Amino acid sequence: MNPLDPTVDYSVPKGDSKYLKFEKGETKFLPLASAIVGYEYWTNDNKPVRLQEQPHNPSTLPNIREEDNGTYAVKHFWAFPVIDCADGKVKVLEITPKSVQRAILSYVQNVEWGAPVLKYTFTVKKEGDGFETRYTTMANPAREIPEEWKLAWNEAKENGFDITRLFDGGDPFF
């Protein structure tokens, strides 16, 4: 397959990341466990720091990056293991957009849907850029979970997967 041939349908493969990000277009995932929740800020070294409790005075946080407008951004986040439906791999999904959090929570709290863990998938559609970014979140009807997804999740757990390592700056997979 020649990517320089305009008659060939070719797309650049995505990196093999352990983290699922909302890219433009649709992202579909299956929650594998309950989320951890907390607060996240970014350092001057461009590293995330995750806290279990909301800080009272963000400007006193170690090495917190100052925004262009002189403020300090600390965002509420959810993080949980998911299956990336595009490749069937276990990944960590961190959600900071409040619109996505509210939409997922509305499904979870609805008795017709209930807890999504290993039951149903979500599709999040991202459109726009910067302040014009919009997210649409939809639950997908429950279907039989592919056996290979269950096996991938069991393997990750057997290898010591622990989502709470994010609070110590660690890798949930090791």
PDB file of C-alpha atoms in Angstrom:
ATOM      1  CA  MET A   1       0.000   0.000   0.000  1.00  0.00           C
ATOM      2  CA  ASN A   2       1.477   3.318  -1.088  1.00  0.00           C
ATOM      3  CA  PRO A   3       0.338   6.346   0.955  1.00  0.00           C
ATOM      4  CA  LEU A   4       1.671   8.643  -1.785  1.00  0.00           C
ATOM      5  CA  ASP A   5      -0.675   7.187  -4.381  1.00  0.00           C
ATOM      6  CA  PRO A   6      -3.846   9.339  -4.455  1.00  0.00           C
ATOM      7  CA  THR A   7      -5.900   6.415  -5.793  1.00  0.00           C
ATOM      8  CA  VAL A   8      -5.234   4.377  -2.642  1.00  0.00           C
ATOM      9  CA  ASP A   9      -7.474   4.808   0.406  1.00  0.00           C
ATOM     10  CA  TYR A  10      -4.856   5.245   3.123  1.00  0.00           C
ATOM     11  CA  SER A  11      -4.937   6.756   6.592  1.00  0.00           C
ATOM     12  CA  VAL A  12      -2.036   7.338   8.948  1.00  0.00           C
ATOM     13  CA  PRO A  13      -2.197   4.794  11.789  1.00  0.00           C
ATOM     14  CA  LYS A  14      -2.693   6.148  15.290  1.00  0.00           C
ATOM     15  CA  GLY A  15       0.002   5.632  17.894  1.00  0.00           C
ATOM     16  CA  ASP A  16      -0.324   2.696  20.244  1.00  0.00           C
ATOM     17  CA  SER A  17      -1.274   4.793  23.260  1.00  0.00           C
ATOM     18  CA  LYS A  18      -2.567   3.415  26.539  1.00  0.00           C
ATOM     19  CA  TYR A  19      -4.758   6.519  26.838  1.00  0.00           C
ATOM     20  CA  LEU A  20      -7.901   7.180  24.846  1.00  0.00           C
ATOM     21  CA  LYS A  21      -8.456  10.795  23.825  1.00  0.00           C
ATOM     22  CA  PHE A  22     -11.447  12.448  22.221  1.00  0.00           C
ATOM     23  CA  GLU A  23     -10.323  13.308  18.712  1.00  0.00           C
ATOM     24  CA  LYS A  24     -12.415  15.151  16.124  1.00  0.00           C
ATOM     25  CA  GLY A  25     -15.154  12.834  14.984  1.00  0.00           C
ATOM     26  CA  GLU A  26     -16.497   9.914  16.986  1.00  0.00           C
ATOM     27  CA  THR A  27     -14.851   7.983  19.816  1.00  0.00           C
ATOM     28  CA  LYS A  28     -16.591   4.829  20.998  1.00  0.00           C
ATOM     29  CA  PHE A  29     -15.712   3.084  24.262  1.00  0.00           C
ATOM     30  CA  LEU A  30     -16.911   0.499  26.775  1.00  0.00           C
ATOM     31  CA  PRO A  31     -16.436   1.340  30.483  1.00  0.00           C
ATOM     32  CA  LEU A  32     -14.694  -1.531  32.281  1.00  0.00           C
ATOM     33  CA  ALA A  33     -14.862  -0.295  35.888  1.00  0.00           C
ATOM     34  CA  SER A  34     -16.096   2.623  37.944  1.00  0.00           C
ATOM     35  CA  ALA A  35     -14.319   5.936  37.527  1.00  0.00           C
ATOM     36  CA  ILE A  36     -12.002   7.616  39.947  1.00  0.00           C
ATOM     37  CA  VAL A  37     -12.714  11.320  40.299  1.00  0.00           C
ATOM     38  CA  GLY A  38     -10.472  14.170  41.269  1.00  0.00           C
ATOM     39  CA  TYR A  39      -8.838  17.394  40.179  1.00  0.00           C
ATOM     40  CA  GLU A  40      -6.047  17.866  37.677  1.00  0.00           C
ATOM     41  CA  TYR A  41      -3.634  20.641  36.880  1.00  0.00           C
ATOM     42  CA  TRP A  42      -0.675  20.867  34.533  1.00  0.00           C
ATOM     43  CA  THR A  43       2.840  21.815  35.568  1.00  0.00           C
ATOM     44  CA  ASN A  44       5.322  24.123  33.902  1.00  0.00           C
ATOM     45  CA  ASP A  45       7.011  20.894  32.727  1.00  0.00           C
ATOM     46  CA  ASN A  46       3.785  19.964  30.875  1.00  0.00           C
ATOM     47  CA  LYS A  47       3.009  17.058  33.232  1.00  0.00           C
ATOM     48  CA  PRO A  48      -0.412  16.368  34.752  1.00  0.00           C
ATOM     49  CA  VAL A  49      -0.832  16.301  38.532  1.00  0.00           C
ATOM     50  CA  ARG A  50      -3.978  14.669  39.869  1.00  0.00           C
ATOM     51  CA  LEU A  51      -5.425  15.356  43.297  1.00  0.00           C
ATOM     52  CA  GLN A  52      -8.200  13.582  45.178  1.00  0.00           C
ATOM     53  CA  GLU A  53      -9.527  16.813  46.694  1.00  0.00           C
ATOM     54  CA  GLN A  54     -10.159  20.223  45.198  1.00  0.00           C
ATOM     55  CA  PRO A  55      -7.383  22.658  46.162  1.00  0.00           C
ATOM     56  CA  HIS A  56      -8.476  25.811  48.006  1.00  0.00           C
ATOM     57  CA  ASN A  57      -5.807  28.067  46.511  1.00  0.00           C
ATOM     58  CA  PRO A  58      -4.524  26.814  43.140  1.00  0.00           C
ATOM     59  CA  SER A  59      -1.754  29.421  42.957  1.00  0.00           C
ATOM     60  CA  THR A  60       0.051  27.636  45.818  1.00  0.00           C
ATOM     61  CA  LEU A  61       0.195  24.263  44.032  1.00  0.00           C
ATOM     62  CA  PRO A  62       3.753  23.114  43.269  1.00  0.00           C
ATOM     63  CA  ASN A  63       4.947  24.089  39.785  1.00  0.00           C
ATOM     64  CA  ILE A  64       1.408  24.863  38.507  1.00  0.00           C
ATOM     65  CA  ARG A  65       1.380  26.341  35.018  1.00  0.00           C
ATOM     66  CA  GLU A  66      -0.022  29.854  34.810  1.00  0.00           C
ATOM     67  CA  GLU A  67      -2.525  30.398  32.010  1.00  0.00           C
ATOM     68  CA  ASP A  68      -2.143  33.236  29.484  1.00  0.00           C
ATOM     69  CA  ASN A  69      -4.751  35.273  31.369  1.00  0.00           C
ATOM     70  CA  GLY A  70      -2.877  34.979  34.694  1.00  0.00           C
ATOM     71  CA  THR A  71      -5.155  32.330  36.213  1.00  0.00           C
ATOM     72  CA  TYR A  72      -4.429  28.761  37.276  1.00  0.00           C
ATOM     73  CA  ALA A  73      -6.553  25.992  35.766  1.00  0.00           C
ATOM     74  CA  VAL A  74      -7.594  23.072  37.940  1.00  0.00           C
ATOM     75  CA  LYS A  75     -10.157  20.820  36.249  1.00  0.00           C
ATOM     76  CA  HIS A  76     -12.466  18.195  37.685  1.00  0.00           C
ATOM     77  CA  PHE A  77     -11.798  14.849  35.993  1.00  0.00           C
ATOM     78  CA  TRP A  78     -13.082  11.321  35.760  1.00  0.00           C
ATOM     79  CA  ALA A  79     -10.703   8.527  34.792  1.00  0.00           C
ATOM     80  CA  PHE A  80     -11.516   4.895  34.205  1.00  0.00           C
ATOM     81  CA  PRO A  81     -10.415   1.893  32.200  1.00  0.00           C
ATOM     82  CA  VAL A  82     -12.219   1.384  28.921  1.00  0.00           C
ATOM     83  CA  ILE A  83     -12.100  -0.719  25.821  1.00  0.00           C
ATOM     84  CA  ASP A  84     -11.350   1.460  22.813  1.00  0.00           C
ATOM     85  CA  CYS A  85     -13.908   0.031  20.399  1.00  0.00           C
ATOM     86  CA  ALA A  86     -11.731   1.077  17.445  1.00  0.00           C
ATOM     87  CA  ASP A  87      -8.966  -1.388  18.316  1.00  0.00           C
ATOM     88  CA  GLY A  88     -10.346  -3.540  21.157  1.00  0.00           C
ATOM     89  CA  LYS A  89      -7.558  -2.542  23.572  1.00  0.00           C
ATOM     90  CA  VAL A  90      -7.773  -1.629  27.241  1.00  0.00           C
ATOM     91  CA  LYS A  91      -6.969   2.050  27.726  1.00  0.00           C
ATOM     92  CA  VAL A  92      -7.429   4.797  30.295  1.00  0.00           C
ATOM     93  CA  LEU A  93      -9.987   7.445  29.441  1.00  0.00           C
ATOM     94  CA  GLU A  94      -9.876  10.722  31.312  1.00  0.00           C
ATOM     95  CA  ILE A  95     -12.909  12.960  30.938  1.00  0.00           C
ATOM     96  CA  THR A  96     -12.758  16.651  31.829  1.00  0.00           C
ATOM     97  CA  PRO A  97     -15.488  18.198  29.623  1.00  0.00           C
ATOM     98  CA  LYS A  98     -18.454  18.822  31.912  1.00  0.00           C
ATOM     99  CA  SER A  99     -20.933  18.276  29.067  1.00  0.00           C
ATOM    100  CA  VAL A 100     -19.635  14.719  28.584  1.00  0.00           C
ATOM    101  CA  GLN A 101     -19.651  14.052  32.343  1.00  0.00           C
ATOM    102  CA  ARG A 102     -23.247  15.296  32.666  1.00  0.00           C
ATOM    103  CA  ALA A 103     -24.429  13.238  29.695  1.00  0.00           C
ATOM    104  CA  ILE A 104     -22.867  10.013  30.992  1.00  0.00           C
ATOM    105  CA  LEU A 105     -24.213  10.679  34.472  1.00  0.00           C
ATOM    106  CA  SER A 106     -27.724  11.140  33.054  1.00  0.00           C
ATOM    107  CA  TYR A 107     -27.573   7.662  31.503  1.00  0.00           C
ATOM    108  CA  VAL A 108     -26.163   6.092  34.672  1.00  0.00           C
ATOM    109  CA  GLN A 109     -28.926   7.655  36.790  1.00  0.00           C
ATOM    110  CA  ASN A 110     -31.679   6.609  34.383  1.00  0.00           C
ATOM    111  CA  VAL A 111     -33.262   3.319  35.497  1.00  0.00           C
ATOM    112  CA  GLU A 112     -33.681   2.272  31.848  1.00  0.00           C
ATOM    113  CA  TRP A 113     -29.895   2.404  31.317  1.00  0.00           C
ATOM    114  CA  GLY A 114     -28.224   2.004  34.723  1.00  0.00           C
ATOM    115  CA  ALA A 115     -24.533   1.293  35.272  1.00  0.00           C
ATOM    116  CA  PRO A 116     -22.654   0.972  31.966  1.00  0.00           C
ATOM    117  CA  VAL A 117     -19.717  -1.080  33.272  1.00  0.00           C
ATOM    118  CA  LEU A 118     -19.290  -4.051  30.906  1.00  0.00           C
ATOM    119  CA  LYS A 119     -22.873  -3.528  29.702  1.00  0.00           C
ATOM    120  CA  TYR A 120     -23.089  -0.790  27.076  1.00  0.00           C
ATOM    121  CA  THR A 121     -20.861   1.550  25.110  1.00  0.00           C
ATOM    122  CA  PHE A 122     -20.797   5.296  24.618  1.00  0.00           C
ATOM    123  CA  THR A 123     -20.058   7.306  21.516  1.00  0.00           C
ATOM    124  CA  VAL A 124     -18.676  10.815  22.018  1.00  0.00           C
ATOM    125  CA  LYS A 125     -18.591  13.079  18.972  1.00  0.00           C
ATOM    126  CA  LYS A 126     -16.167  15.995  19.086  1.00  0.00           C
ATOM    127  CA  GLU A 127     -16.625  18.957  16.773  1.00  0.00           C
ATOM    128  CA  GLY A 128     -14.894  22.330  16.504  1.00  0.00           C
ATOM    129  CA  ASP A 129     -11.726  23.706  18.073  1.00  0.00           C
ATOM    130  CA  GLY A 130     -10.701  25.720  21.123  1.00  0.00           C
ATOM    131  CA  PHE A 131     -13.588  27.591  22.724  1.00  0.00           C
ATOM    132  CA  GLU A 132     -15.851  26.379  19.903  1.00  0.00           C
ATOM    133  CA  THR A 133     -15.381  22.687  20.776  1.00  0.00           C
ATOM    134  CA  ARG A 134     -18.661  20.825  21.208  1.00  0.00           C
ATOM    135  CA  TYR A 135     -19.256  17.282  22.438  1.00  0.00           C
ATOM    136  CA  THR A 136     -22.281  15.093  21.820  1.00  0.00           C
ATOM    137  CA  THR A 137     -22.520  11.985  23.995  1.00  0.00           C
ATOM    138  CA  MET A 138     -24.777   9.050  23.283  1.00  0.00           C
ATOM    139  CA  ALA A 139     -25.188   5.652  24.911  1.00  0.00           C
ATOM    140  CA  ASN A 140     -25.426   2.706  22.550  1.00  0.00           C
ATOM    141  CA  PRO A 141     -27.856  -0.163  23.164  1.00  0.00           C
ATOM    142  CA  ALA A 142     -26.403  -3.090  25.081  1.00  0.00           C
ATOM    143  CA  ARG A 143     -24.975  -5.875  22.959  1.00  0.00           C
ATOM    144  CA  GLU A 144     -22.995  -8.977  23.747  1.00  0.00           C
ATOM    145  CA  ILE A 145     -19.512  -7.905  24.799  1.00  0.00           C
ATOM    146  CA  PRO A 146     -16.894  -9.549  22.553  1.00  0.00           C
ATOM    147  CA  GLU A 147     -14.994 -12.295  24.371  1.00  0.00           C
ATOM    148  CA  GLU A 148     -11.628 -10.807  23.354  1.00  0.00           C
ATOM    149  CA  TRP A 149     -12.548  -7.560  25.148  1.00  0.00           C
ATOM    150  CA  LYS A 150     -13.300  -9.480  28.334  1.00  0.00           C
ATOM    151  CA  LEU A 151     -10.019 -11.377  27.979  1.00  0.00           C
ATOM    152  CA  ALA A 152      -8.076  -8.133  27.436  1.00  0.00           C
ATOM    153  CA  TRP A 153      -9.592  -6.636  30.599  1.00  0.00           C
ATOM    154  CA  ASN A 154      -8.893  -9.773  32.641  1.00  0.00           C
ATOM    155  CA  GLU A 155      -5.284  -9.779  31.412  1.00  0.00           C
ATOM    156  CA  ALA A 156      -4.825  -6.111  32.366  1.00  0.00           C
ATOM    157  CA  LYS A 157      -6.167  -6.812  35.872  1.00  0.00           C
ATOM    158  CA  GLU A 158      -3.988  -9.923  36.246  1.00  0.00           C
ATOM    159  CA  ASN A 159      -0.969  -7.813  35.266  1.00  0.00           C
ATOM    160  CA  GLY A 160      -1.721  -5.392  38.120  1.00  0.00           C
ATOM    161  CA  PHE A 161      -3.793  -2.645  36.490  1.00  0.00           C
ATOM    162  CA  ASP A 162      -4.654  -0.024  39.133  1.00  0.00           C
ATOM    163  CA  ILE A 163      -6.314   3.228  38.037  1.00  0.00           C
ATOM    164  CA  THR A 164      -5.574   4.907  41.389  1.00  0.00           C
ATOM    165  CA  ARG A 165      -1.872   5.084  40.436  1.00  0.00           C
ATOM    166  CA  LEU A 166      -2.821   8.227  38.497  1.00  0.00           C
ATOM    167  CA  PHE A 167      -2.984  10.083  41.824  1.00  0.00           C
ATOM    168  CA  ASP A 168       0.704   9.333  42.444  1.00  0.00           C
ATOM    169  CA  GLY A 169       1.783  10.211  38.906  1.00  0.00           C
ATOM    170  CA  GLY A 170       2.139   6.515  38.122  1.00  0.00           C
ATOM    171  CA  ASP A 171       1.085   4.330  35.246  1.00  0.00           C
ATOM    172  CA  PRO A 172      -2.115   2.327  35.900  1.00  0.00           C
ATOM    173  CA  PHE A 173      -0.754  -0.504  33.752  1.00  0.00           C
ATOM    174  CA  PHE A 174       2.392  -1.144  35.890  1.00  0.00           C
TER     175      PHE A 174
END
